[in-house]
Short mmCIF file of C-alpha atoms in Angstrom, two decimals:
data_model
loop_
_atom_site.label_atom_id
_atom_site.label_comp_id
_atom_site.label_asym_id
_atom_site.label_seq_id
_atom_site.Cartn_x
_atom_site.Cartn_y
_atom_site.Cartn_z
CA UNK G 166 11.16 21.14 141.67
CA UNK G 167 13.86 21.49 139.15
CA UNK G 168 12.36 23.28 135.95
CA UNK G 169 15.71 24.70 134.26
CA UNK G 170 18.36 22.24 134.04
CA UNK G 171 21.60 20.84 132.43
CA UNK G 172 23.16 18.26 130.83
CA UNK G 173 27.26 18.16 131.16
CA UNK G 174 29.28 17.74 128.25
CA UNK G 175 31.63 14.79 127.93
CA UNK G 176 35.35 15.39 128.47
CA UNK G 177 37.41 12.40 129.69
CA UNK G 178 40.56 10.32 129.05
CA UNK G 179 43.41 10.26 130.24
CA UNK G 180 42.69 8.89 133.71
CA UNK G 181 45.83 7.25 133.98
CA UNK G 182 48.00 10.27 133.48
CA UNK G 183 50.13 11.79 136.32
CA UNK G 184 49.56 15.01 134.90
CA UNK G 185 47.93 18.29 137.07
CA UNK G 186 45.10 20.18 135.29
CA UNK G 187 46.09 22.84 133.26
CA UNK G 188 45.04 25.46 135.55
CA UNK G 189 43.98 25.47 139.32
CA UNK G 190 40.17 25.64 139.59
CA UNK G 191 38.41 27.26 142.88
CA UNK G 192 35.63 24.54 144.66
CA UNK G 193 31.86 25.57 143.77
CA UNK G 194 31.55 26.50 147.36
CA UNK G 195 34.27 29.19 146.92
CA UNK G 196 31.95 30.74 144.10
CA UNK G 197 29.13 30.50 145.90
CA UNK G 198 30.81 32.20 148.80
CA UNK G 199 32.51 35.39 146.83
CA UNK G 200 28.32 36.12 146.19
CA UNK G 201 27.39 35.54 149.91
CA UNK G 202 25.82 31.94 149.09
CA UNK G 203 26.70 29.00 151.78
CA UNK G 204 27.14 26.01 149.72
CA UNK G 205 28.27 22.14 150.68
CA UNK G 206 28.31 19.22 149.01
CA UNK G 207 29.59 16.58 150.68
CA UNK G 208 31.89 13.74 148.23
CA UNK G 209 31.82 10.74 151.14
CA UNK G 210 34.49 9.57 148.96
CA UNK G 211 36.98 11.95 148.79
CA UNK G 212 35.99 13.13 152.31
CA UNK G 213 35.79 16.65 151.63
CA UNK G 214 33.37 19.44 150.16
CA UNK G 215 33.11 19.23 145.85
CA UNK G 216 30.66 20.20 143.43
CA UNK G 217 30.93 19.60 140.59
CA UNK G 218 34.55 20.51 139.30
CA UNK G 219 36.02 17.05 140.99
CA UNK G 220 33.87 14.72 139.13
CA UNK G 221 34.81 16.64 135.54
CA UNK G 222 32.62 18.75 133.42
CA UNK G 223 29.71 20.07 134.49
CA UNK G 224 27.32 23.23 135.04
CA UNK G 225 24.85 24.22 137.78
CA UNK G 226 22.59 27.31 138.18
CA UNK G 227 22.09 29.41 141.29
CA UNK G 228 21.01 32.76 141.95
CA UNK G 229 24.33 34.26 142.34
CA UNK G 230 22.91 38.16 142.28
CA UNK G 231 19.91 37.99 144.42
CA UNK G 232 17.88 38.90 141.42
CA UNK G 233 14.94 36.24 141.58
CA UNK G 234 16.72 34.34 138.22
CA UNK G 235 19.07 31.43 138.63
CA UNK G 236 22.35 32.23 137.20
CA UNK G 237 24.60 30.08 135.42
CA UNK G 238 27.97 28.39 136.49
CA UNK G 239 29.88 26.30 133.90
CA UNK G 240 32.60 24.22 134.59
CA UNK G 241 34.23 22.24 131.50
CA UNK G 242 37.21 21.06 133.32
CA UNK G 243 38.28 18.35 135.36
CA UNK G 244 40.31 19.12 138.60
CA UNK G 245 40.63 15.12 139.73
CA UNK G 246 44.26 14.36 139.63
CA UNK G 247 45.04 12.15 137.16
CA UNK G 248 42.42 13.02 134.99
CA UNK G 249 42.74 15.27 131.43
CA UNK G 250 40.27 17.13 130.24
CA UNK G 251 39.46 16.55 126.73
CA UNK G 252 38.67 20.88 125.97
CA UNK G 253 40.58 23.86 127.33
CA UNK G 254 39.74 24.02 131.65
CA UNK G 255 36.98 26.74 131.52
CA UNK G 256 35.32 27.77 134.66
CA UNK G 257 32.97 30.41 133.95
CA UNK G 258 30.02 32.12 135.83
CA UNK G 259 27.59 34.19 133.47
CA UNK G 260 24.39 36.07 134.91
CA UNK G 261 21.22 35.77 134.05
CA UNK G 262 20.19 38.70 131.77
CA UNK G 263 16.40 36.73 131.25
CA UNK G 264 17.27 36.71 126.71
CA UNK G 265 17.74 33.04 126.97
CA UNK G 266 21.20 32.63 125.27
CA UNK G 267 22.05 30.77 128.28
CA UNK G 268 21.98 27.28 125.55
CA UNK G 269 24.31 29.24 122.96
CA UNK G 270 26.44 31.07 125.87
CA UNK G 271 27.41 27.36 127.13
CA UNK G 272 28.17 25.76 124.00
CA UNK G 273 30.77 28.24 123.39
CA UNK G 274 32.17 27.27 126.33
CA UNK G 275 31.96 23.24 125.17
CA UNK G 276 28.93 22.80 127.72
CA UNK G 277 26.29 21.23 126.02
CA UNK G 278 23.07 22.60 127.75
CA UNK G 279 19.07 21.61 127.46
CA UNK G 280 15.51 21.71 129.79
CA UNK G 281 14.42 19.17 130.83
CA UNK G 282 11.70 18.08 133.89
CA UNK G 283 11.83 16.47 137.39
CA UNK G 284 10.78 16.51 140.85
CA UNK G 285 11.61 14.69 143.82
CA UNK G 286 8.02 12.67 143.24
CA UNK G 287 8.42 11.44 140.15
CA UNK G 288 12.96 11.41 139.97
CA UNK G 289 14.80 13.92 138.57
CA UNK G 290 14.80 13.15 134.68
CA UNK G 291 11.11 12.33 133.86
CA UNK G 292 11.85 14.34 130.61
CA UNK G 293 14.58 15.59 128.50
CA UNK G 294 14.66 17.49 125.26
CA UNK G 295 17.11 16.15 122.68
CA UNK G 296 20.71 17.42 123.47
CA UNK G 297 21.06 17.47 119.54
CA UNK G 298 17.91 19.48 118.98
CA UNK G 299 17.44 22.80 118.43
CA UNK G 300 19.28 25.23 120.53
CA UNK G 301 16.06 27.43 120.65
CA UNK G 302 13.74 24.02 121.44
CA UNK G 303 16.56 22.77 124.33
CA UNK G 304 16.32 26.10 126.41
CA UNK G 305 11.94 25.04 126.79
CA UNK G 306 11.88 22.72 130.27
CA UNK G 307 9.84 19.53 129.44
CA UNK G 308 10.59 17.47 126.92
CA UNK G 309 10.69 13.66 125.85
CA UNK G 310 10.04 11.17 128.69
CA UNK G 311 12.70 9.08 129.85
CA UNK G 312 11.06 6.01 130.45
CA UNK G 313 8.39 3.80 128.04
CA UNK G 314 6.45 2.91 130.80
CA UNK G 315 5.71 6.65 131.69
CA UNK G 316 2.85 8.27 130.73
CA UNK G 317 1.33 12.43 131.77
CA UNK G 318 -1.66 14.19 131.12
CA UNK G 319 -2.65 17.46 131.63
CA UNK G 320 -5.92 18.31 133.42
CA UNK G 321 -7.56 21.99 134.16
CA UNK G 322 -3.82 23.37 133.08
CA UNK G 323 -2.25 20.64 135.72
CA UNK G 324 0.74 18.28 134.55
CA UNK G 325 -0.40 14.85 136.06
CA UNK G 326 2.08 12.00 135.85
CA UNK G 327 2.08 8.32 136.32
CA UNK G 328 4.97 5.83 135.74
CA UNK G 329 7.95 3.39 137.37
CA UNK G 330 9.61 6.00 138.53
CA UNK G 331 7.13 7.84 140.92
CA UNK G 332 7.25 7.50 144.69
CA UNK G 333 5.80 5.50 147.50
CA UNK G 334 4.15 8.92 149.38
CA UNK G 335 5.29 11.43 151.49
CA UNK G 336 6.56 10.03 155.35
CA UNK G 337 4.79 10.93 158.50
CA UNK G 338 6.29 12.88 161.05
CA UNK G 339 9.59 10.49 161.99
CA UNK G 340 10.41 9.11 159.00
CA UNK G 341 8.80 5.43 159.97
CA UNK G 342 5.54 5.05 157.49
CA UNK G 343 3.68 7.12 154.78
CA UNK G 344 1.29 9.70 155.32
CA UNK G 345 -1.25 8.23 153.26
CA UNK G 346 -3.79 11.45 153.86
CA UNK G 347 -1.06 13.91 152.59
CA UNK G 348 0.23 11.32 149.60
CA UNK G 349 -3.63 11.51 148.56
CA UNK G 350 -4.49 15.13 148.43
CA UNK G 351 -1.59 14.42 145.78
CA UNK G 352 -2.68 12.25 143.81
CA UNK G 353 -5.79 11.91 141.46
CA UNK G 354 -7.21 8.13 140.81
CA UNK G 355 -3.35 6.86 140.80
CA UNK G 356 -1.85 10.05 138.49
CA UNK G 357 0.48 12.31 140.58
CA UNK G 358 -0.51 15.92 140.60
CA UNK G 359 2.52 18.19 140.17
CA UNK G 360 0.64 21.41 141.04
CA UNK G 361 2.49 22.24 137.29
CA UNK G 362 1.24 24.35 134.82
CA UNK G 363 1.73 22.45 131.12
CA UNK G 364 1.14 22.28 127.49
CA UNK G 365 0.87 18.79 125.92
CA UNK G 366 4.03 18.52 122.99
CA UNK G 367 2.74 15.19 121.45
CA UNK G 368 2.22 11.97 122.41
CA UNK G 369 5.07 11.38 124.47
CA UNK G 370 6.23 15.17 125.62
CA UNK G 371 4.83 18.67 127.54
CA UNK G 372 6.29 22.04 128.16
CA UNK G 373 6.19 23.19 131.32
CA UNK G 374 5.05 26.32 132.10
CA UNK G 375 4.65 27.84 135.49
CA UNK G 376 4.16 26.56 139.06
CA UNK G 377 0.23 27.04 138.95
CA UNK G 378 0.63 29.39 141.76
CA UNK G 379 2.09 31.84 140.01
CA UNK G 380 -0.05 31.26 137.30
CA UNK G 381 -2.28 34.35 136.42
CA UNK G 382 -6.08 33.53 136.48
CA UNK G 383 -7.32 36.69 133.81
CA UNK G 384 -10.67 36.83 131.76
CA UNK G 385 -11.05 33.13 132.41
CA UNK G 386 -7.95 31.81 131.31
CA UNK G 387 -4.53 30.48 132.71
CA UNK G 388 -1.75 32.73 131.66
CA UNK G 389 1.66 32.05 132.25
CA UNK G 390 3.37 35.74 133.94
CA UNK G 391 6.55 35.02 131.99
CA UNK G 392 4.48 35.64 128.76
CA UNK G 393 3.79 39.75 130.25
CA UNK G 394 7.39 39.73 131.25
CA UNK G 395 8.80 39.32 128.42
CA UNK G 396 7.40 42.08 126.46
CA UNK G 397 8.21 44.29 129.35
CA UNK G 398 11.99 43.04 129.63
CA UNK G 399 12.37 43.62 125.69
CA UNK G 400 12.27 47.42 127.01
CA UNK G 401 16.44 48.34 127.08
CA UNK G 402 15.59 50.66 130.32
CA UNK G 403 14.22 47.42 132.37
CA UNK G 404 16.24 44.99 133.31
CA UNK G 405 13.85 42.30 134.80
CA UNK G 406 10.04 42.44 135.45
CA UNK G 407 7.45 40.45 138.19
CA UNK G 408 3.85 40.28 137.17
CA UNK G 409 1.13 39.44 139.63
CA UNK G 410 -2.56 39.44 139.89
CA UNK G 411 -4.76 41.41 141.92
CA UNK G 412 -8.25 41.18 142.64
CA UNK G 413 -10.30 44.22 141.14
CA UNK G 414 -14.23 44.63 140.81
CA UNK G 415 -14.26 43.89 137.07
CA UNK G 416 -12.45 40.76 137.88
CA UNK G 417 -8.28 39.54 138.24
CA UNK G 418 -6.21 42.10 136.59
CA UNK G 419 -2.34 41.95 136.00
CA UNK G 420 0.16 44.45 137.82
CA UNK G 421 3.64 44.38 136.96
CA UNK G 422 6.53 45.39 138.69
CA UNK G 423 9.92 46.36 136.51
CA UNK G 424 14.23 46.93 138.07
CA UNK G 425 15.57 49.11 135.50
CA UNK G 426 18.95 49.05 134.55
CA UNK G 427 21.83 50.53 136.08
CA UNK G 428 23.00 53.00 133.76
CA UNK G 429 21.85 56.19 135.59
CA UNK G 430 22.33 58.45 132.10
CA UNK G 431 19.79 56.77 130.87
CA UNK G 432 17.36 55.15 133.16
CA UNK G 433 15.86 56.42 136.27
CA UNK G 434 12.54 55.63 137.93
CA UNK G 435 11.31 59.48 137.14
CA UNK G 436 12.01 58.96 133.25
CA UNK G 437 10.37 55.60 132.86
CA UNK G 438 7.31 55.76 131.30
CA UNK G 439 4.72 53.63 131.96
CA UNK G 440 1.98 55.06 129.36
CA UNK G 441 4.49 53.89 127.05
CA UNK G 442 5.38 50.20 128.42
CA UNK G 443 1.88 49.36 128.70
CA UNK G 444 0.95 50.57 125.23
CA UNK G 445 3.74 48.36 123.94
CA UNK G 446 1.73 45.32 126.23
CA UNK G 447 -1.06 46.23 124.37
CA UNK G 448 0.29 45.90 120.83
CA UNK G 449 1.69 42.75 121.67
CA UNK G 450 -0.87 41.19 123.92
CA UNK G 451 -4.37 40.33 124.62
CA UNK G 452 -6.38 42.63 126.35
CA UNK G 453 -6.67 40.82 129.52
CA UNK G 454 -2.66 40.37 129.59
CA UNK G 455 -2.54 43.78 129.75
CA UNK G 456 -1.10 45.26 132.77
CA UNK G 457 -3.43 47.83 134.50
CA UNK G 458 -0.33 49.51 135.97
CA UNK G 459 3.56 48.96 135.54
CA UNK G 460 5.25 50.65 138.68
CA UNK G 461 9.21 50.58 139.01
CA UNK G 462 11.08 49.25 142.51
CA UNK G 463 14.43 49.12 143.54
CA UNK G 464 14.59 45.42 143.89
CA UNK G 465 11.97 42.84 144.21
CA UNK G 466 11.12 41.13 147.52
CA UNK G 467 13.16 37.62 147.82
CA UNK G 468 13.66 35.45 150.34
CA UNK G 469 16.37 32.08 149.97
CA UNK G 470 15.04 28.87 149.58
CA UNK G 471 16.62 25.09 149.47
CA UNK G 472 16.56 25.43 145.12
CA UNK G 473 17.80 29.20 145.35
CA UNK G 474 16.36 32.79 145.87
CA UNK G 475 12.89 32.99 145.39
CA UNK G 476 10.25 36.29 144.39
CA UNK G 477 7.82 36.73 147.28
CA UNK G 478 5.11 37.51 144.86
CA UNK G 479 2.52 37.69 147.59
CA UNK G 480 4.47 40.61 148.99
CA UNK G 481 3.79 42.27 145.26
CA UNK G 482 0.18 41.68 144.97
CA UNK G 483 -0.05 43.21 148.77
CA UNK G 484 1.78 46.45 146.83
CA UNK G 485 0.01 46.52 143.90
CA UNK G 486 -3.19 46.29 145.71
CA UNK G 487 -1.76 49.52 148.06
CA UNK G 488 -0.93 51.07 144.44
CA UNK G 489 -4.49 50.59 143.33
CA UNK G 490 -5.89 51.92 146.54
CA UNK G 491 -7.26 47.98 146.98
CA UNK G 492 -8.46 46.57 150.42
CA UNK G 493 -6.97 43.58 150.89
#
């Protein structure tokens, strides 16, 4: 499912001109490859690998670093022959530092960025936030939907949606007929069940928040983990955060795992105090968002996936469990 997403900025004209772009641009793939990523693409038209500098302006986000957050890659340029871009040829990669100024750190660049929501069930655009909104409301996934004749709801926390564009089913084993007992543990008297965690944004929008599992379950309520990172990321000696529940005998309790930064003079894992961090969780917080402990790693657990590196966050409940002396 695509939660984070783009919109390319117009650049065009020219398409008659003999001209070469101004400068030489390298493919997507060769990006991809200088941070150990295999990418293709395949353009049946041109016959060779392109994405998405051959078809003009464009961005597209990847984990580049390995750090569990989808980086950024803008390109604002057109390297078609022929064709002249209508802005200076930028080609820019910029990592994820988790402040969301990824919205204002494109349109400098002439990249016109904003969220919006899809899935393969239901097509890529269901909704779209307006491109001339505000640059703090376009960097929230969700939005408007696309179509009149779409309609959502949200059920127990779950984004449920119904509408023209939503699939047949999923196929059977072969590819020859739907597998109408998997398409229905799906599905919920005709509405599609996204397995999404959302927030209703009037009559004809939502916010999504979280796959629902990685949603938190604490003191009876569905809390989004992003919420408890954030206060631990505004720390200048951590440079991301994970938060995860674990089981305890008072009930689900948040544990949250930080990377600090890499400035060794001054950050290291024996300086970092957690007293501190989860005081600050507390101020901020509700008392069952706070995080029982906050331990530092190296790195987090990851493994690659088809839409980019992912956080195995069962591997960090199994270690906060081990951290709270927990049988699991």
């Amino acid at each position: 499912m695509l939660q984070t997403v783009l919109l390319a900025a117009p650049i065009v004209s020219g398409c008659g001109d003999d001209r070469e772009p101004a400068l030489p641009l390298p493919r997507f793939s060769e990006v991809a490859a200088q941070s150990g990523i295999e990418f293709r693409h395949f353009n049946g038209a041109a016959g060779s690998y392109y994405y998405p500098e051959t078809h003009g302006s464009g961005a597209a986000f990847a984990d580049f670093d390995g750090d569990g957050f989808p980086d950024l890659y803008v390109v604002n340029s057109a390297a078609t022959h022929g064709v002249v871009a209508a802005h200076p040829p930028v080609n820019a990669l910029f990592a994820n530092q988790t402040d969301g100024t990824f919205v204002e750190r494109a349109a400098a660049v002439g990249a016109t960025l904003t969220g919006l929501y899809g899935m393969s069930e239901v097509q890529a655009l269901f909704t779209l936030r307006d491109p001339n909104g505000d640059a703090t409301d376009r960097t929230r996934a969700g939005g408007t939907m696309a179509s009149p004749d779409a309609s959502y709801r949200v059920v127990d926390g779950e984004l449920q949606l119904r509408g023209p564009s939503l699939f047949a089913g999923y196929l059977a084993e072969g590819g020859e007929r739907v597998d109408a007992d998997l398409t229905a543990q799906h599905q919920d008297s005709g509405w599609f069940r996204t397995g999404d965690l959302a927030e209703p944004n009037g009559d004809r929008g939502f916010e999504f928040i979280a796959r629902m599992a990685d949603v938190l379950r604490l003191g009876g309520f569905l809390v989004s983990p992003t919420e408890i990172e954030a206060v631990l990321v505004d720390d200048s000696q951590v440079l991301a955060a994970q938060v995860v529940a674990v089981d305890m005998p008072s009930g689900a309790r948040p544990v949250a795992f930080v990377v600090l930064n890499n400035d060794p003079a001054s950050t290291s894992a024996e300086h970092f105090d957690e007293a501190a961090a989860i005081e600050r969780c507390r101020d901020q917080l509700a008392r069952y968002k706070v995080p029982v402990r906050v331990l530092v790693v190296d790195e987090f657990p990851t493994t690659p996936g088809p839409n980019g590196t992912k956080v195995q966050k069962a591997k960090l409940r199994q270690l906060a469990a081990s951290a709270l002396k927990i049988s699991s």
